[in-house]
CSV table of C-alpha atoms in Angstrom, one decimal:
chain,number,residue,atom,x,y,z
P,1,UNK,CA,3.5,-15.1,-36.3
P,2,UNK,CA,1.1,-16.9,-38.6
P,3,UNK,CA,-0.7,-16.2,-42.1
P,4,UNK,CA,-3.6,-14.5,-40.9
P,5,UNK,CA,-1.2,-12.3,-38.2
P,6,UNK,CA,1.7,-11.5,-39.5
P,7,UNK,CA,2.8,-9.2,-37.0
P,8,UNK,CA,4.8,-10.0,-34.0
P,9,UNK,CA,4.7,-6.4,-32.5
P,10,UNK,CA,3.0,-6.1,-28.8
P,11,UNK,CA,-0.5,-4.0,-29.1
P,12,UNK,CA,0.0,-0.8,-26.9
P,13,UNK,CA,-2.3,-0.5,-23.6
P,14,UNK,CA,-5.0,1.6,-24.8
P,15,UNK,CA,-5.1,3.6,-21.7
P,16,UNK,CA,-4.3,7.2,-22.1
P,17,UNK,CA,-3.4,8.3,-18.6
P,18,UNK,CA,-2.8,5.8,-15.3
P,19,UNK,CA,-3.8,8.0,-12.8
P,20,UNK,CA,-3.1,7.1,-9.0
P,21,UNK,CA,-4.5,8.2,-5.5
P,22,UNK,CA,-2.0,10.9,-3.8
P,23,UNK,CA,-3.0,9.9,-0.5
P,24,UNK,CA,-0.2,12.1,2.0
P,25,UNK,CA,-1.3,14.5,4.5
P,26,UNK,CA,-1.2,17.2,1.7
P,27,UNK,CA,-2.7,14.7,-0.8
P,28,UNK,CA,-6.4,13.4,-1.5
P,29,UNK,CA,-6.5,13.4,-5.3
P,30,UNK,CA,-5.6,11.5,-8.3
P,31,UNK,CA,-3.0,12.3,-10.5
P,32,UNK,CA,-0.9,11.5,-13.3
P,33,UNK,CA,2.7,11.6,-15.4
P,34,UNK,CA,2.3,13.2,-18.5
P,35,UNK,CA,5.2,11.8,-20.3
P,36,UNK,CA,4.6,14.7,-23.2
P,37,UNK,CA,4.8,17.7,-20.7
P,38,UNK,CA,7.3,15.4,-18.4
P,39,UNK,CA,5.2,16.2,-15.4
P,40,UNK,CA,2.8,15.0,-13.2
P,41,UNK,CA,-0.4,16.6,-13.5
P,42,UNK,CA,-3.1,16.8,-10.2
P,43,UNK,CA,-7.1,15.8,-11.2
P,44,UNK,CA,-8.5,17.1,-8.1
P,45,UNK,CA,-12.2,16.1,-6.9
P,46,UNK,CA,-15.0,15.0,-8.4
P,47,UNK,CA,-13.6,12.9,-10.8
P,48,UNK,CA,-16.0,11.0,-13.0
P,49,UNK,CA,-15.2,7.5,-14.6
P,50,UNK,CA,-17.2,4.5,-15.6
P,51,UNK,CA,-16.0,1.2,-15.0
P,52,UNK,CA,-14.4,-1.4,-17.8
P,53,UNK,CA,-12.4,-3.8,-15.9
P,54,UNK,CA,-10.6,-4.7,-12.8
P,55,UNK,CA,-7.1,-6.0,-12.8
P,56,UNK,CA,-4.6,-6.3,-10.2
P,57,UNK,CA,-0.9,-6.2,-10.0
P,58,UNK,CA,2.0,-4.9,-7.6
P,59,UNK,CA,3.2,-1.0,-7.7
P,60,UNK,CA,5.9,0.4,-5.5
P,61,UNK,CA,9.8,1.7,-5.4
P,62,UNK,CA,12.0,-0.1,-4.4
P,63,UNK,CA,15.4,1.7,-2.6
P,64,UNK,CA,17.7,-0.9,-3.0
P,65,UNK,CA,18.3,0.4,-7.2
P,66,UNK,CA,16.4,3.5,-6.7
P,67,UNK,CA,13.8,2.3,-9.2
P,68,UNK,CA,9.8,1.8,-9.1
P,69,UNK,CA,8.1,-1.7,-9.1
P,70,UNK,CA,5.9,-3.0,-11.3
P,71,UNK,CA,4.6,-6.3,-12.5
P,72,UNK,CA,2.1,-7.3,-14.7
P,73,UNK,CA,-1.6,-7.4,-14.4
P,74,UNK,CA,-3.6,-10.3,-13.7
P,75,UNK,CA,-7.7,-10.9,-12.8
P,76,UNK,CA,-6.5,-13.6,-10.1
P,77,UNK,CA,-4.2,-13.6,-7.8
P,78,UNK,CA,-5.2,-17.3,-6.8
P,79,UNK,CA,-4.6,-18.4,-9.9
P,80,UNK,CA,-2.5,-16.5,-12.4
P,81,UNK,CA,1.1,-15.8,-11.0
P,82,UNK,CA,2.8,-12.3,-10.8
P,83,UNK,CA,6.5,-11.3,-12.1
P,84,UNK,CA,7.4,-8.5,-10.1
P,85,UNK,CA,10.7,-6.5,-10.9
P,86,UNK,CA,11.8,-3.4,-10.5
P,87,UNK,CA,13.1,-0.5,-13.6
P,88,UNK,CA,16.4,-1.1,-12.3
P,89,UNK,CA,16.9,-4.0,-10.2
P,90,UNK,CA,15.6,-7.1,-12.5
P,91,UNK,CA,13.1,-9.2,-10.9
P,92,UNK,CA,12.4,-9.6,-7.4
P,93,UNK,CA,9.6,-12.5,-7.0
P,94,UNK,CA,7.5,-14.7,-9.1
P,95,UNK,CA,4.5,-16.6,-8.5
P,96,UNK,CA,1.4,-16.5,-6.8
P,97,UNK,CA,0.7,-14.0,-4.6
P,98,UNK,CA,0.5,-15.1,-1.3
P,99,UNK,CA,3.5,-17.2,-1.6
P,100,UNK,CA,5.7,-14.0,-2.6
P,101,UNK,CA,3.6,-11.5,-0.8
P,102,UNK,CA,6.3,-11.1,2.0
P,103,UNK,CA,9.3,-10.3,-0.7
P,104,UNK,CA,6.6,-7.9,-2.5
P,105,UNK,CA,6.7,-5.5,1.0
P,106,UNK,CA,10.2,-6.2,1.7
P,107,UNK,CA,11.0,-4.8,-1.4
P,108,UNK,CA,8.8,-2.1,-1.1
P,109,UNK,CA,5.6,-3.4,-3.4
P,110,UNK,CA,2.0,-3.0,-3.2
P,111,UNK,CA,-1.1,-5.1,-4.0
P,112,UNK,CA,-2.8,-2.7,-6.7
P,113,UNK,CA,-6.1,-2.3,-8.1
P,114,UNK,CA,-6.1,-1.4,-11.2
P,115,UNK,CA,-9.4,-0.2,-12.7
P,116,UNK,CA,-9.4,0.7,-16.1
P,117,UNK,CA,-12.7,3.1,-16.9
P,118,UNK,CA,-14.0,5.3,-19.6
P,119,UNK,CA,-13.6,9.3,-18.3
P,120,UNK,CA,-14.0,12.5,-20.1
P,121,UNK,CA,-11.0,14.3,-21.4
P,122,UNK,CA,-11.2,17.4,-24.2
P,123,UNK,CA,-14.6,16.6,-24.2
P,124,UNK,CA,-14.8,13.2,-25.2
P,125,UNK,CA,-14.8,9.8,-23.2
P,126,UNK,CA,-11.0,7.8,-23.1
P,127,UNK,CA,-9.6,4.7,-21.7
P,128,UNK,CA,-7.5,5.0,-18.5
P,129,UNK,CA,-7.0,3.6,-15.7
P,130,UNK,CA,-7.0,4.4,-11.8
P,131,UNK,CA,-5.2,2.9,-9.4
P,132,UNK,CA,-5.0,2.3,-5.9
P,133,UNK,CA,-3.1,0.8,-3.4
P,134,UNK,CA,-2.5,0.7,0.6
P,135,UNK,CA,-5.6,2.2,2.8
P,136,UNK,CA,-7.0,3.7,-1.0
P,137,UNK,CA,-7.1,0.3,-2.2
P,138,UNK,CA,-9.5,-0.5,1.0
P,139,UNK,CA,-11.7,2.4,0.9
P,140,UNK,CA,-12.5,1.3,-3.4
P,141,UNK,CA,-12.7,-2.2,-2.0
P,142,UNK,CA,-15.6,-1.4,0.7
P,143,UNK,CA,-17.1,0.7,-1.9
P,144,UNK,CA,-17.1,-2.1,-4.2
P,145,UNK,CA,-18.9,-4.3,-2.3
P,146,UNK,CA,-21.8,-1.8,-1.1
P,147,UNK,CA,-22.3,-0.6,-4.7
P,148,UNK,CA,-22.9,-4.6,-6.0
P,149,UNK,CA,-23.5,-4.8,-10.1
P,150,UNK,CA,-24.2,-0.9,-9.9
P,151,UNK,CA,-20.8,-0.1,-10.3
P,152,UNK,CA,-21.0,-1.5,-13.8
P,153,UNK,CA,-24.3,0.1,-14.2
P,154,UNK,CA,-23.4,3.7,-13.3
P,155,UNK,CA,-20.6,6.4,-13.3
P,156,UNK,CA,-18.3,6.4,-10.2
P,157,UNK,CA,-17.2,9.4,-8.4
P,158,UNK,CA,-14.5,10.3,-6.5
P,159,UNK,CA,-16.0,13.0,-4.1
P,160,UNK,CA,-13.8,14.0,-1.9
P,161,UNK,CA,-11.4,12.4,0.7
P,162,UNK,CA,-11.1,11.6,4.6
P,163,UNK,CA,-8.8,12.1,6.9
P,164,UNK,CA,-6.8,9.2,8.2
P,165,UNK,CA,-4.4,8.9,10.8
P,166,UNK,CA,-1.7,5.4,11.7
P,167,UNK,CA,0.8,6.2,14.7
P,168,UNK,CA,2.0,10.0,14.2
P,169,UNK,CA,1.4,9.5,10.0
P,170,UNK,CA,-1.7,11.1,8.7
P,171,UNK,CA,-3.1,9.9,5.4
P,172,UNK,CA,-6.1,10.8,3.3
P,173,UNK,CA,-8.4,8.1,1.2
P,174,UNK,CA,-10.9,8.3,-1.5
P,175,UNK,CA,-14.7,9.0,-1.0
P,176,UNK,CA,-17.0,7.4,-3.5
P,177,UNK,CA,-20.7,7.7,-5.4
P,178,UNK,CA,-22.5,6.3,-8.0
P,179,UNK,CA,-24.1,8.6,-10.6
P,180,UNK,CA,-26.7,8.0,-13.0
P,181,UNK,CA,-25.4,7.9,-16.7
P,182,UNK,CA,-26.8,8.6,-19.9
P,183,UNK,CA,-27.3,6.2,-23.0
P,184,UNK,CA,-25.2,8.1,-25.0
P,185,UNK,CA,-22.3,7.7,-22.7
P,186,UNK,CA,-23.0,4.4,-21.7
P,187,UNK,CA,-23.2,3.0,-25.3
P,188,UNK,CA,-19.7,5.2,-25.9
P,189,UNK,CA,-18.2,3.2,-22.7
P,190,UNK,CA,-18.8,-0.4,-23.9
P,191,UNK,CA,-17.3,0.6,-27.3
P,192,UNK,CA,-14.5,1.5,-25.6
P,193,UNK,CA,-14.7,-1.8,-23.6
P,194,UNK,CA,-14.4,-3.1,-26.7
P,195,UNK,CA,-11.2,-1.9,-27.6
P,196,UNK,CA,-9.9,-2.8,-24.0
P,197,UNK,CA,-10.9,-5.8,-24.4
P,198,UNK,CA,-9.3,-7.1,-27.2
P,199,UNK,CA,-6.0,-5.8,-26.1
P,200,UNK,CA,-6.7,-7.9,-22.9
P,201,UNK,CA,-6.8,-10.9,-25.1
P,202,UNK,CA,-3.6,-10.3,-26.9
P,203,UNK,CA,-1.5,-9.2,-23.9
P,204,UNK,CA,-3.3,-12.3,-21.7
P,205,UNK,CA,-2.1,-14.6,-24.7
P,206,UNK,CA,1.7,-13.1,-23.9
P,207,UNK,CA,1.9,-13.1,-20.1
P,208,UNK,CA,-0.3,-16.1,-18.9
P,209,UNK,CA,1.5,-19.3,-18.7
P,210,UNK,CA,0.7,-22.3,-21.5
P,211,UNK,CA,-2.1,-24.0,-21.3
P,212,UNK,CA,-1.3,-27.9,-20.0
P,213,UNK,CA,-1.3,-30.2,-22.9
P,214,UNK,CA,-4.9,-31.9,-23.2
P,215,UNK,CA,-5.2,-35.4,-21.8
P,216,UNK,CA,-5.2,-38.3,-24.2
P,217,UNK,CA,-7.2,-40.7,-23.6
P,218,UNK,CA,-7.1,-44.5,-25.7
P,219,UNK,CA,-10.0,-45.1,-27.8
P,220,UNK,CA,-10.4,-48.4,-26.2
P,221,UNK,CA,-10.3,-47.7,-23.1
P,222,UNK,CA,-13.6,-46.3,-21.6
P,223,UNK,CA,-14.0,-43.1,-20.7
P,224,UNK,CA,-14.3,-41.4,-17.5
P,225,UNK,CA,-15.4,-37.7,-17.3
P,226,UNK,CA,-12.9,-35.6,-15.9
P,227,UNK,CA,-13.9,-33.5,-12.5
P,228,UNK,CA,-15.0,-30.4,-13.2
P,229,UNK,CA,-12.4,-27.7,-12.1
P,230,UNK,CA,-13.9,-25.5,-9.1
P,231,UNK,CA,-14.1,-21.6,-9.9
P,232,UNK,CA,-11.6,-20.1,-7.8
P,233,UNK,CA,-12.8,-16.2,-7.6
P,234,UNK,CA,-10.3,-14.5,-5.4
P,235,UNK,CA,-9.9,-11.4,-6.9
P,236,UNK,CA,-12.1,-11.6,-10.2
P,237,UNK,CA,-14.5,-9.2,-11.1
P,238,UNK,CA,-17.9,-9.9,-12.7
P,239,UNK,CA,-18.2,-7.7,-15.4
């Protein structure tokens, strides 16, 4: 709390919906919990979204309290560590993600891509965000790479889905395209980005560990220009 903000309160996540890949046999579409109707509601293909941001995090359920997993969302995985917990089990790792990985699965977690985008409800454009995870999560990530700097350029569509099989389970991922966009709604988009964000700011402020304190240095002692830190990308996103 300061002068100039007041307020202690936590800025809601602007997303409207978090929609995530049904990928069972009977699956192959996105889908949603609409906590006002207290059901979960099926977006079948194409859906249409443009691309904000990319964030990652863990999803899952974990049977032990019969409770889902979350964590919170980070733009590395190298270099900003994860809490995962589940609803009703407390917390079940911390730190970076390969060195918990193994605890993540063995409680039931997933790596999760979480993509928040600008798509078309009642008409207008809204924030959301799609997620994906398991052999979805590696169909967007192949997409990704073939579609380069366009992805930020154009509208992405989920098409369709294929067929996927692993030992006797059968599985369906996402199928992808880009799609030309208009001005209009590509000048509505990065107003929205906008909005994202400066919630990403605040909620980075909350949940990424202090800053190390600078280092002093005594004014008659010379000085020696610190090393440059390498950029460590793992799983950041140029935007």
């Amino acid at each position: 709390m300061s002068r100039s903000a007041p307020t202690t309160d936590k800025s809601p996540n602007p997303a409207v919906h978090f929609f995530e890949w049904a990928g069972g046999a009977m699956g192959g579409y996105l889908q949603f919990w609409d906590k006002s109707q207290k059901q979960t509601v099926q977006c079948d293909p194409p859906f249409q979204f443009l691309a904000l941001d990319e964030l990652a995090t863990v999803k899952g359920w974990h049977d032990a309290s019969e409770s889902g997993i979350f964590a919170n969302e980070v733009r590395s995985t190298k270099s900003e560590p994860l809490t995962v917990k589940a609803f009703k089990g407390g917390v079940i790792a911390e730190g970076y993600y390969a060195d918990i990985k193994a605890a993540i699965h063995e409680a039931g977690g997933y790596y999760t891509a979480s993509i928040y985008c600008a798509f078309k409800e009642d008409g207008r454009l809204k924030i959301g965000a799609v997620q994906f995870k398991g052999a979805a999560l590696n169909a967007w990530v192949n997409f990704r790479k073939e579609a380069g700097g366009k992805i930020w350029e154009k509208a992405v569509v989920i098409t369709g889905s294929e067929e996927g099989k692993k030992g006797s389970i059968k599985f369906k991922t996402p199928t992808f395209a880009l799609k030309d966009v208009s001005e209009e709604s590509n000048a509505a988009a990065k107003v929205l980005d906008g909005e994202l964000q400066a919630y990403l700011y605040e909620y980075f402020s909350r949940t990424r560990p202090a800053a190390p304190a600078p280092l002093v240095v005594p004014a008659m002692e010379p000085r020696t220009p610190l090393p440059e830190m390498a950029r460590e990308d793992g799983d950041d996103v140029a935007f």
